[in-house]
PDB file of C-alpha atoms in Angstrom:
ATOM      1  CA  UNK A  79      91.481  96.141 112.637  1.00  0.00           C
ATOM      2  CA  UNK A  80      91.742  98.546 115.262  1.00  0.00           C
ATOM      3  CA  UNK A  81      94.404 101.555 114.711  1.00  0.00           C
ATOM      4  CA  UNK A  82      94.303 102.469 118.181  1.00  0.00           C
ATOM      5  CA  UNK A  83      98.028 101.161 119.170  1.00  0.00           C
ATOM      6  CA  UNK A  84     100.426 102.639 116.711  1.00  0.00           C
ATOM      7  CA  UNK A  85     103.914 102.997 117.439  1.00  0.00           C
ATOM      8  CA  UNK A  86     106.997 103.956 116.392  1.00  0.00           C
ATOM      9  CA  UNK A  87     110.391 103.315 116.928  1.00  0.00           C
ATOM     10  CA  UNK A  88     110.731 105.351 120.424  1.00  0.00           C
ATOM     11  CA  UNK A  89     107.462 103.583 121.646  1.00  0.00           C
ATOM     12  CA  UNK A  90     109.033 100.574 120.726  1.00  0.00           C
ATOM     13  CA  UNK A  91     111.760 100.557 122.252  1.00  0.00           C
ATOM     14  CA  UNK A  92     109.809 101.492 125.333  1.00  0.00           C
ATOM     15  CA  UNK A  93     107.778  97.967 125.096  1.00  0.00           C
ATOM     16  CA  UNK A  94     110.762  95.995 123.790  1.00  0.00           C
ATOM     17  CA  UNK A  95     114.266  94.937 125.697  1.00  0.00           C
ATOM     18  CA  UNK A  96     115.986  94.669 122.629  1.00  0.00           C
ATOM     19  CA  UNK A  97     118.599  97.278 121.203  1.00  0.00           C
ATOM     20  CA  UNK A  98     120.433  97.482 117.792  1.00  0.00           C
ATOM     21  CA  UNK A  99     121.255  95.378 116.011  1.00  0.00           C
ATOM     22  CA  UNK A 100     118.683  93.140 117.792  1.00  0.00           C
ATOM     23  CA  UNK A 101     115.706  95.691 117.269  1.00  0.00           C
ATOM     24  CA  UNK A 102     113.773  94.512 114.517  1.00  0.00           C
ATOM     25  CA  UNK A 103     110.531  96.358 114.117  1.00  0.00           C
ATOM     26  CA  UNK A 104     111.028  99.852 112.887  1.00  0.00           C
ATOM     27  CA  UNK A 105     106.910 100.754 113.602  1.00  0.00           C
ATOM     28  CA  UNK A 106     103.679  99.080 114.211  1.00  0.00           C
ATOM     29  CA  UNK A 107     101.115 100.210 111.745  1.00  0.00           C
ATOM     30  CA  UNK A 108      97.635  97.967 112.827  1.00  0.00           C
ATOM     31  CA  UNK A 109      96.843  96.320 115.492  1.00  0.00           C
ATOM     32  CA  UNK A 110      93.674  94.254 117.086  1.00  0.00           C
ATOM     33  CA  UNK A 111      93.973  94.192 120.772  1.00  0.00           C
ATOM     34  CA  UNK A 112      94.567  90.604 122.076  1.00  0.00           C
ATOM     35  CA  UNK A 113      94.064  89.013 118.533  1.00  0.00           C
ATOM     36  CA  UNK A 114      96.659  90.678 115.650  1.00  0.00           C
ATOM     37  CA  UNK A 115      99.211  93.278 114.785  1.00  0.00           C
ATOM     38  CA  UNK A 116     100.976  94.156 111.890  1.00  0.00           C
ATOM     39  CA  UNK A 117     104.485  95.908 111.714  1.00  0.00           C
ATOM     40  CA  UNK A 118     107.386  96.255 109.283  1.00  0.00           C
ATOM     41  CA  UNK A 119     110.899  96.561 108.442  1.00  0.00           C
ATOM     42  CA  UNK A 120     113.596  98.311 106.862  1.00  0.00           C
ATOM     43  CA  UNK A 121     116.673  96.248 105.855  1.00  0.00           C
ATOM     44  CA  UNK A 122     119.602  98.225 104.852  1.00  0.00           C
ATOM     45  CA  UNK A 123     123.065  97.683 103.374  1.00  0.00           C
ATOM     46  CA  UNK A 124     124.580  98.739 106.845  1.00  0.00           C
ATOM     47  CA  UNK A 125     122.579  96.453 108.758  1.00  0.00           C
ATOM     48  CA  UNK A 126     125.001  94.573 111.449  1.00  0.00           C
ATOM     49  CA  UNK A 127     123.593  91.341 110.715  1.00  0.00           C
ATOM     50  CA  UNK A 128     124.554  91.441 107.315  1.00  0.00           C
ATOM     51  CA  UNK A 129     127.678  92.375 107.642  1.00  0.00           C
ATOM     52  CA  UNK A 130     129.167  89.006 108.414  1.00  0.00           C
ATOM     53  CA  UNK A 131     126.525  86.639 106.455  1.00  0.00           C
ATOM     54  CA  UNK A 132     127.292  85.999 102.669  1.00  0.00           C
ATOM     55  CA  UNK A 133     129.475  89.412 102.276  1.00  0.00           C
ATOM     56  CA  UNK A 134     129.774  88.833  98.480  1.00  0.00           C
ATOM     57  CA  UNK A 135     125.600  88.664  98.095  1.00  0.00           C
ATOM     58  CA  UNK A 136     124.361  89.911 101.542  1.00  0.00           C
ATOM     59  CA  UNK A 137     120.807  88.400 102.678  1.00  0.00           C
ATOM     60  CA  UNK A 138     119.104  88.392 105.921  1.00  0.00           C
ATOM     61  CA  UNK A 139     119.317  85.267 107.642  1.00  0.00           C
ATOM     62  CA  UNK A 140     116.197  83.727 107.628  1.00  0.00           C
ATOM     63  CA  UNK A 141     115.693  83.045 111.637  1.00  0.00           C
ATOM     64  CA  UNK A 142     115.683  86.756 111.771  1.00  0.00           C
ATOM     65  CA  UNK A 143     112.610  87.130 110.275  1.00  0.00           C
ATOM     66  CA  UNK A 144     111.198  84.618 112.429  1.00  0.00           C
ATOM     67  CA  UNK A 145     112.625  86.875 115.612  1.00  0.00           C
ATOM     68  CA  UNK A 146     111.150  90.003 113.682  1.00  0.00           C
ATOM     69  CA  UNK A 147     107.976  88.255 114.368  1.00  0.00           C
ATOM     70  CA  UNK A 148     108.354  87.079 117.888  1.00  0.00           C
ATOM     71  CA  UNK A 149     109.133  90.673 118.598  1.00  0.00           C
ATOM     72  CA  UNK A 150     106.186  92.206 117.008  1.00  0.00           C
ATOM     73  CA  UNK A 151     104.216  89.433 118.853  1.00  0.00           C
ATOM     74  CA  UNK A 152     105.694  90.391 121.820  1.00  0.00           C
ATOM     75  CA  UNK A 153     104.027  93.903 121.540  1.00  0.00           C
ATOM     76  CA  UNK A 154     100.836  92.503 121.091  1.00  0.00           C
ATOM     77  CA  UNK A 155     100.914  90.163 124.227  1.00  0.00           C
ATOM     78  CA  UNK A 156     102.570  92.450 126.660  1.00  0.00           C
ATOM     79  CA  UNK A 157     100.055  95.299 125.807  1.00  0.00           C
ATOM     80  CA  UNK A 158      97.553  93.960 128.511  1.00  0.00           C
ATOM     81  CA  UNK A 159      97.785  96.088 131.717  1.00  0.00           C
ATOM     82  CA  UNK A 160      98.093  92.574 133.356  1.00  0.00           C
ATOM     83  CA  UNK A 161     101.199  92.034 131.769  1.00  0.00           C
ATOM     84  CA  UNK A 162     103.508  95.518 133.000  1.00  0.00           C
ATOM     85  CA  UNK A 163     106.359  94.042 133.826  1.00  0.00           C
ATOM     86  CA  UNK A 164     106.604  90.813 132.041  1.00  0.00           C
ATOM     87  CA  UNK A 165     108.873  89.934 129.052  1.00  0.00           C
ATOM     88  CA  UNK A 166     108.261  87.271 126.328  1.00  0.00           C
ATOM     89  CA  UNK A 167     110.935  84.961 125.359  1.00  0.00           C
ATOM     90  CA  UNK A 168     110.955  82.375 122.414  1.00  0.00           C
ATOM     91  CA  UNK A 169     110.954  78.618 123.293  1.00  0.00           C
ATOM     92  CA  UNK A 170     110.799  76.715 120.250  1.00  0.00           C
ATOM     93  CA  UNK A 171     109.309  77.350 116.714  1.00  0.00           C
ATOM     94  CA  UNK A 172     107.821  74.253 115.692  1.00  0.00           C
ATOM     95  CA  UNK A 173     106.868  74.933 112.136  1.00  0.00           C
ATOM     96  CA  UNK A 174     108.593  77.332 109.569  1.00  0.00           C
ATOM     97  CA  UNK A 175     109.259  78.261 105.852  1.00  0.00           C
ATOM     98  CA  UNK A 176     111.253  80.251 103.857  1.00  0.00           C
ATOM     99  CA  UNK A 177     109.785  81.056 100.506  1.00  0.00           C
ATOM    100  CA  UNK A 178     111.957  84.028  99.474  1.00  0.00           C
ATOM    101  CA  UNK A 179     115.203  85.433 100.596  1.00  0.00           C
ATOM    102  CA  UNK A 180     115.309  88.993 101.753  1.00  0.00           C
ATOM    103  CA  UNK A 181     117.759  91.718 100.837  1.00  0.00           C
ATOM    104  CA  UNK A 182     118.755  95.190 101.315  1.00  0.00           C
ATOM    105  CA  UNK A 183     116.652  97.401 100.156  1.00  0.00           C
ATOM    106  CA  UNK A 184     113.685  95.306 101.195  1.00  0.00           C
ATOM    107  CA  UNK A 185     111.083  96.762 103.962  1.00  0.00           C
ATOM    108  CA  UNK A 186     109.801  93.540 105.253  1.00  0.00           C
ATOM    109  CA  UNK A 187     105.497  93.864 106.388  1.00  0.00           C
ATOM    110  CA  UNK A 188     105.020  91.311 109.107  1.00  0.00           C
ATOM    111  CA  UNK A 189     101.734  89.826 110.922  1.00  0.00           C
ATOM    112  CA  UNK A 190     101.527  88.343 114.083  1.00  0.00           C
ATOM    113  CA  UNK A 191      98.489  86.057 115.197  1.00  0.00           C
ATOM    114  CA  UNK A 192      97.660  85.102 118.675  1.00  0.00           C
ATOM    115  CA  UNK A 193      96.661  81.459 118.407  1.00  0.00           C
ATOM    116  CA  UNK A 194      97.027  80.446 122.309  1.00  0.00           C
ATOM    117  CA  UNK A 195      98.257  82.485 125.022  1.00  0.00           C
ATOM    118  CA  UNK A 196      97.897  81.650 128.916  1.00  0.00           C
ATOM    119  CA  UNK A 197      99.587  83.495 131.921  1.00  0.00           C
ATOM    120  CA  UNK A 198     103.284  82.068 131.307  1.00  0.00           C
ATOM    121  CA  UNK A 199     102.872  80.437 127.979  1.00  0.00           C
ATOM    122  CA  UNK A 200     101.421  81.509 124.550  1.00  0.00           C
ATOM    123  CA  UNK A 201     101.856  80.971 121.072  1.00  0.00           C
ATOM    124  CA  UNK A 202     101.888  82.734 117.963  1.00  0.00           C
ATOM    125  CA  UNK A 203     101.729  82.358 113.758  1.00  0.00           C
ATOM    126  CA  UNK A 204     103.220  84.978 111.741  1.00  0.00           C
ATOM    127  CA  UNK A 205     104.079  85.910 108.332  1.00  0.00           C
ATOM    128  CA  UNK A 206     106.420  87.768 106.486  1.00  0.00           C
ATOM    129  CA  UNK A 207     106.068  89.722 103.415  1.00  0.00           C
ATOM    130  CA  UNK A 208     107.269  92.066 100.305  1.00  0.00           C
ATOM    131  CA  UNK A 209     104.581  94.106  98.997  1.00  0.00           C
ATOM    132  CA  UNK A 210     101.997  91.323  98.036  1.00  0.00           C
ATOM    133  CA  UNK A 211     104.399  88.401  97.920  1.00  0.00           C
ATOM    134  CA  UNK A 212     104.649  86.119 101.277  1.00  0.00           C
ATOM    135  CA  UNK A 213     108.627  85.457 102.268  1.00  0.00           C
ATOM    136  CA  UNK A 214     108.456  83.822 104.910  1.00  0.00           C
ATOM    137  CA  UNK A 215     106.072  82.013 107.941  1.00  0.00           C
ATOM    138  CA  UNK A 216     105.972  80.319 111.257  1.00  0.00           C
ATOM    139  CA  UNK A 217     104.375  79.391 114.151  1.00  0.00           C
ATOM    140  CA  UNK A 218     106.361  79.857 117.670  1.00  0.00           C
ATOM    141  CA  UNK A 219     105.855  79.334 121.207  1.00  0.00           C
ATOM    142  CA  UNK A 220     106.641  81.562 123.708  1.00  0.00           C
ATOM    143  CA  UNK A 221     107.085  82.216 127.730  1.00  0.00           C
ATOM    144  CA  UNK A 222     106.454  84.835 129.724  1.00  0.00           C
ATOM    145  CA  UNK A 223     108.205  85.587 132.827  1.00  0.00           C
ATOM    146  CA  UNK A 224     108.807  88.376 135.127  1.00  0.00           C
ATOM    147  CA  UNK A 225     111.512  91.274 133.331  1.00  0.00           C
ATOM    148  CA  UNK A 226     113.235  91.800 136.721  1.00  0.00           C
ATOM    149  CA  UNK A 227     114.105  88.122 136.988  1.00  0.00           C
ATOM    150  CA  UNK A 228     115.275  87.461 133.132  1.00  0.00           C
ATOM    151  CA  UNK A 229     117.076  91.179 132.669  1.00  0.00           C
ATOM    152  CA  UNK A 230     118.242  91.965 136.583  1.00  0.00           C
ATOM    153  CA  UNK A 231     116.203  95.023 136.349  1.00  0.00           C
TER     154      UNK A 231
END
């Protein structure tokens, strides 16, 4: 794995449309251009999506993991120089499991693998984990489209 595209948060946000609370990848720490990237997490106690989901026993919903993923996918993709000015969207996430709840206090590693990608269309499998221990995994599809047209910009 190739260490030449490491970012954090501020380059991020650069590559990413999404904002707080909706920002889910605190820093990419590997990546393999066109093929894999690897990213993580920090889920705290003041997170906004906790604050409404299971306020007794707060846990991070499990679909944003999956979106944690798309996300860090989304880096990967939209890297190419063919792709300035493009955004990635999710359309469906045909497979996906949930082995192990996460909580605050948990920095969450994630991988994203390219398995098909195509000018408007790709897809991706990704994993979640805790140190060693794999939380959570899925496969999703994805479009790509032109920013300007999806965010008016």
């Amino acid at each position: 794995m190739s260490n030449k595209l490491l970012l954090d948060i501020h380059a991020i946000m650069k590559q990413l449309p999404h904002r707080y609370p909706f920002l889910l990848v605190d820093r990419v720490t590997g990546f393999t251009p066109g093929v894999e990237i690897h990213g993580i997490k920090n889920f705290t106690a003041n997170e906004a999506i906790l604050l409404g989901h299971s306020p007794s026993s707060p846990v991070v919903p499990p679909g944003i993991l999956l979106e944690a993923v798309t996300q860090l996918g989304a880096i990967l993709v939209l890297e190419r120089p063919q792709m300035e000015g493009k955004i990635a969207m999710i359309l469906q996430i045909p497979a996906a499991h949930i082995h192990r709840l996460v909580v605050p206090g948990d920095t969450v590693r994630f991988t994203a693998r390219v398995l098909k990608l195509r000018e408007t269309l790709g897809e991706l499998r990704g994993e979640a984990y805790i140190g060693n221990e794999l939380v959570a995994e899925g496969q999703m599809r994805f479009a790509i489209a032109a920013r300007a047209a999806i965010l008016g910009e």
